[in-house]
Amino acid sequence: MPNSSHTLTIPSSTQHLREVRRFVEEHARAAGLSRPTVDEIKIAVDEACTNIIKHAYAGSDDQEVEVELTFSPDRLEVCLRDQGEPFDPSSYEEPDLVELTRRRRGGGLGVHIMRRCMDKVHYTCDDGYNEVCLTKYLNGNPAS
Amino acid sequence: MSTFSVSYRSTNGVQILDLHGELDAHTASDLEEAIQSCFEDGSVQLLVNGEELQYISSAGLGVFMAYVEEIREADGDIKIASLQPKVYNVFDLLGFPVLFDICDTEEKALHLFEEGNTKPSNEESS
């Protein structure tokens, strides 16, 4: 697969999540990735985008989120960028489903999904810009 | 344009919610309103049919987690049925089968309600 890159910028509102999923699906399928792999990438990017909108921007819908897909021969990397509050991954704890249910809360599951569906999740923060990069290694023949 | 909707049926005292479309952080509030409305109307035996549900993210799953305890305390339950494999995979990824009855058919879920089961049998009581 040749190197290629595609970028989508959306306003920071959850009503654009569907557009992000379509964007990811369109390019990942065009690159020949299998349907289960596309589904995993799609939900991971949705969760990352949702976290930016809800937490980094605290629901403010007049900001922007940039989503960049980069296909290389051995991997797909999806980088999401924002200028909201940075996320500190060291503060993250794996969710306890039973405890969350007991406390009648449903949050905190997005990062777990991102980590389970992707091979690498990496956060950086530099000069007011936050970036989370999600990597999926394309072992074998992804089109199979 | 809404990408998610809920329609309602009932049978033998069980309120069935048919989910259609895509359930994400934008549309999760619609499911929340639907479950809240059923609960306020006194329906505590809720069966969620996901045959027409095309997508779910953690925001949608969070709605079930937020309401199930309250509904169980009222001697009811939320049972889930007929999920498409790609949607079931998300429930499974987060360990939902431990906390919820997830049946491959609506009939099986209705049968569990008839038997009076309110929690998956493998869950330990606290």
Coordinates of C-alpha atoms in Angstrom, one line a residue:
Chain A
M1 CA 0.0 0.0 0.0
P2 CA 1.5 3.4 -1.0
N3 CA 1.8 6.2 1.6
S4 CA -1.2 8.5 1.5
S5 CA -2.7 11.0 3.9
H6 CA -6.2 12.4 4.3
T7 CA -7.4 15.2 6.6
L8 CA -10.8 16.2 7.9
T9 CA -11.5 19.2 10.2
I10 CA -14.8 19.3 12.0
P11 CA -16.4 21.8 14.5
S12 CA -16.2 20.5 18.1
S13 CA -19.7 19.1 18.2
T14 CA -20.9 15.6 18.6
Q15 CA -23.2 16.0 15.7
H16 CA -20.1 15.7 13.5
L17 CA -19.1 12.3 14.8
R18 CA -21.0 10.5 12.1
E19 CA -19.1 12.5 9.5
V20 CA -15.8 11.4 11.1
R21 CA -16.8 7.8 11.1
R22 CA -17.8 8.0 7.4
F23 CA -14.4 9.7 6.6
V24 CA -12.5 6.9 8.4
E25 CA -14.6 4.1 6.9
E26 CA -14.3 5.5 3.3
H27 CA -10.5 5.7 3.3
A28 CA -9.8 2.6 5.4
R29 CA -12.0 0.5 3.1
A30 CA -10.5 2.1 0.0
A31 CA -7.1 1.1 1.4
G32 CA -8.3 -2.5 1.4
L33 CA -8.6 -3.0 5.2
S34 CA -10.9 -5.8 6.3
R35 CA -14.3 -4.9 7.6
P36 CA -13.6 -5.9 11.3
T37 CA -10.4 -3.8 11.2
V38 CA -12.3 -0.9 9.8
D39 CA -14.9 -1.2 12.5
E40 CA -12.2 -1.2 15.2
I41 CA -10.5 1.9 13.8
K42 CA -13.8 3.6 13.3
I43 CA -14.9 3.2 17.0
A44 CA -11.5 4.1 18.3
V45 CA -11.5 7.4 16.3
D46 CA -15.0 8.1 17.4
E47 CA -14.1 7.6 21.1
A48 CA -11.0 9.9 20.7
C49 CA -13.0 12.5 19.0
T50 CA -15.8 12.3 21.6
N51 CA -13.3 12.7 24.4
I52 CA -11.8 15.8 22.8
I53 CA -15.3 17.4 22.3
K54 CA -16.6 16.5 25.8
H55 CA -13.4 16.8 27.9
A56 CA -10.7 18.9 26.1
Y57 CA -13.3 21.4 24.9
A58 CA -15.8 20.7 27.7
G59 CA -18.7 20.7 25.2
S60 CA -17.9 24.1 23.6
D61 CA -18.9 23.7 20.0
D62 CA -17.0 26.6 18.5
Q63 CA -13.6 25.0 18.3
E64 CA -12.1 22.6 15.8
V65 CA -10.9 19.0 15.8
E66 CA -8.5 17.9 13.0
V67 CA -8.4 14.2 12.0
E68 CA -5.6 13.0 9.9
L69 CA -5.3 9.5 8.5
T70 CA -1.9 8.4 7.2
F71 CA -1.5 5.1 5.5
S72 CA 1.9 3.4 5.3
P73 CA 2.8 0.0 4.0
D74 CA 2.8 -1.5 7.5
R75 CA 0.4 0.7 9.4
L76 CA -2.5 3.2 9.6
E77 CA -2.0 6.1 11.9
V78 CA -4.9 8.4 12.9
C79 CA -3.9 11.6 14.6
L80 CA -6.5 13.9 16.2
R81 CA -5.5 17.4 17.1
D82 CA -7.2 20.0 19.3
Q83 CA -6.4 23.1 21.3
G84 CA -8.4 22.3 24.4
E85 CA -7.5 21.1 27.9
P86 CA -4.7 18.4 27.6
F87 CA -5.5 14.9 28.7
D88 CA -3.0 13.3 31.2
P89 CA -2.9 9.6 30.3
S90 CA -1.0 8.8 33.6
S91 CA -4.2 9.8 35.5
Y92 CA -6.2 7.2 33.6
E93 CA -7.4 4.1 35.4
E94 CA -8.9 1.1 33.7
P95 CA -12.7 1.2 34.2
D96 CA -14.3 -1.3 36.7
L97 CA -17.6 -2.1 35.0
V98 CA -19.3 -3.4 38.1
E99 CA -18.3 -0.4 40.1
L100 CA -19.4 2.1 37.4
T101 CA -22.8 0.4 37.2
R102 CA -23.1 0.5 41.0
R103 CA -22.4 4.2 40.9
R104 CA -24.8 4.7 38.0
R105 CA -22.1 6.1 35.8
G106 CA -21.3 5.2 32.3
G107 CA -18.2 7.2 31.6
G108 CA -14.5 6.4 31.3
L109 CA -14.9 3.6 28.7
G110 CA -13.7 5.5 25.7
V111 CA -10.0 5.2 26.4
H112 CA -10.4 1.6 27.2
I113 CA -12.0 1.0 23.8
M114 CA -9.3 3.0 22.0
R115 CA -6.5 0.9 23.7
R116 CA -8.3 -2.4 23.0
C117 CA -9.1 -1.6 19.3
M118 CA -5.7 -0.1 18.3
D119 CA -2.1 -1.3 18.7
K120 CA -0.8 2.0 20.1
V121 CA -2.3 5.1 21.6
H122 CA 0.0 8.0 22.1
Y123 CA -0.7 11.5 23.6
T124 CA 1.4 14.6 23.1
C125 CA 0.9 18.2 24.2
D126 CA 3.0 20.9 22.7
D127 CA 2.6 24.7 22.9
G128 CA -1.2 24.6 23.4
Y129 CA -1.8 21.8 20.8
N130 CA -2.8 18.4 21.9
E131 CA -2.4 15.4 19.7
V132 CA -3.5 11.8 20.2
C133 CA -2.2 9.3 17.6
L134 CA -3.8 5.9 17.2
T135 CA -1.8 3.3 15.4
K136 CA -3.0 0.0 13.8
Y137 CA -0.3 -2.3 12.4
L138 CA -1.4 -3.9 9.2
N139 CA 0.1 -7.4 9.5
G140 CA -0.3 -9.9 6.8
N141 CA -2.8 -9.2 4.1
P142 CA -5.3 -6.7 5.4
A143 CA -7.5 -7.1 2.4
S144 CA -8.3 -10.7 3.1
Chain B
M1 CA -31.0 14.5 10.2
S2 CA -31.3 12.1 13.1
T3 CA -29.2 9.0 12.8
F4 CA -30.9 7.2 15.7
S5 CA -34.5 6.4 16.7
V6 CA -36.4 4.3 19.2
S7 CA -39.7 2.6 18.6
Y8 CA -41.8 0.8 21.2
R9 CA -43.8 -2.4 21.5
S10 CA -44.9 -4.3 24.5
T11 CA -45.7 -8.0 25.1
N12 CA -46.6 -9.8 28.4
G13 CA -45.7 -6.7 30.4
V14 CA -42.3 -6.4 28.8
Q15 CA -41.6 -3.0 27.2
I16 CA -39.6 -3.6 24.0
L17 CA -37.4 -0.8 22.7
D18 CA -36.4 -1.3 19.0
L19 CA -33.3 0.7 18.3
H20 CA -32.6 1.9 14.8
G21 CA -29.5 3.6 13.4
E22 CA -26.3 4.7 15.1
L23 CA -25.9 5.3 18.8
D24 CA -23.0 7.6 19.7
A25 CA -22.3 10.5 22.0
H26 CA -24.6 12.7 19.9
T27 CA -27.6 10.3 20.0
A28 CA -27.1 8.7 23.4
S29 CA -29.4 11.3 25.0
D30 CA -32.3 9.9 22.8
L31 CA -31.8 6.5 24.3
E32 CA -31.5 8.0 27.8
E33 CA -34.8 9.8 27.3
A34 CA -36.5 6.6 26.1
I35 CA -35.4 4.5 29.0
Q36 CA -36.2 7.3 31.5
S37 CA -39.6 7.7 30.0
C38 CA -40.3 4.0 30.2
F39 CA -39.2 4.0 33.8
E40 CA -41.3 7.0 34.7
D41 CA -44.3 5.2 33.1
G42 CA -43.7 2.3 35.5
S43 CA -42.2 -0.1 32.9
V44 CA -39.2 -1.8 34.5
Q45 CA -39.0 -4.9 32.4
L46 CA -37.2 -3.5 29.4
L47 CA -36.0 -5.5 26.4
V48 CA -33.7 -3.6 24.0
N49 CA -33.9 -5.1 20.5
G50 CA -30.8 -4.2 18.5
E51 CA -31.6 -5.9 15.2
E52 CA -31.6 -2.5 13.4
L53 CA -28.8 -0.9 15.4
Q54 CA -26.0 -0.3 13.1
Y55 CA -23.4 1.1 15.5
I56 CA -22.8 1.8 19.2
S57 CA -20.0 3.6 21.0
S58 CA -19.2 3.8 24.7
A59 CA -21.6 6.7 25.1
G60 CA -24.5 4.4 24.1
L61 CA -23.3 1.6 26.4
G62 CA -23.0 4.1 29.2
V63 CA -26.7 4.7 29.1
F64 CA -27.4 1.1 30.0
M65 CA -24.9 1.3 32.8
A66 CA -26.4 4.5 34.2
Y67 CA -29.9 3.0 34.5
V68 CA -29.7 -0.7 35.1
E69 CA -29.1 -0.5 38.9
E70 CA -32.1 1.8 39.4
I71 CA -34.3 -0.5 37.3
R72 CA -33.1 -3.6 39.1
E73 CA -33.8 -2.0 42.4
A74 CA -37.4 -1.7 41.2
D75 CA -37.4 -5.4 40.5
G76 CA -37.0 -5.0 36.8
D77 CA -34.2 -5.4 34.3
I78 CA -32.7 -4.3 31.0
K79 CA -32.1 -7.3 28.7
I80 CA -30.6 -6.9 25.3
A81 CA -31.4 -9.0 22.2
S82 CA -30.7 -9.6 18.5
L83 CA -27.6 -7.5 18.3
Q84 CA -25.7 -7.5 15.0
P85 CA -22.2 -9.2 15.4
K86 CA -20.3 -5.9 14.9
V87 CA -22.4 -4.3 17.6
Y88 CA -22.2 -7.3 20.0
N89 CA -18.4 -7.1 19.7
V90 CA -18.5 -3.7 21.3
F91 CA -20.6 -4.9 24.2
D92 CA -18.3 -7.9 24.6
L93 CA -15.2 -5.8 24.4
L94 CA -16.3 -3.9 27.6
G95 CA -17.4 -7.1 29.4
F96 CA -21.1 -6.4 29.2
P97 CA -22.1 -10.0 29.1
V98 CA -21.1 -10.3 32.7
L99 CA -23.6 -7.6 33.8
F100 CA -26.4 -8.0 31.3
D101 CA -28.4 -10.7 29.7
I102 CA -27.6 -10.5 26.1
C103 CA -29.6 -12.9 24.0
D104 CA -29.3 -13.8 20.3
T105 CA -33.1 -13.6 19.9
E106 CA -35.9 -11.6 21.4
E107 CA -37.7 -14.8 22.3
K108 CA -34.9 -15.9 24.5
A109 CA -34.9 -12.6 26.3
L110 CA -38.6 -12.7 26.8
H111 CA -38.3 -16.2 28.2
L112 CA -35.8 -15.0 30.8
F113 CA -38.3 -12.3 31.9
E114 CA -40.9 -15.0 32.2
E115 CA -38.6 -17.1 34.4
G116 CA -38.1 -14.0 36.6
N117 CA -34.4 -13.7 36.1
T118 CA -33.2 -10.2 36.7
K119 CA -29.4 -10.7 36.4
P120 CA -27.1 -13.0 34.5
S121 CA -26.8 -16.2 36.4
N122 CA -23.0 -16.0 36.7
E123 CA -23.0 -12.7 38.6
E124 CA -22.3 -13.0 42.3
S125 CA -24.7 -11.2 44.7
S126 CA -23.1 -8.5 46.7

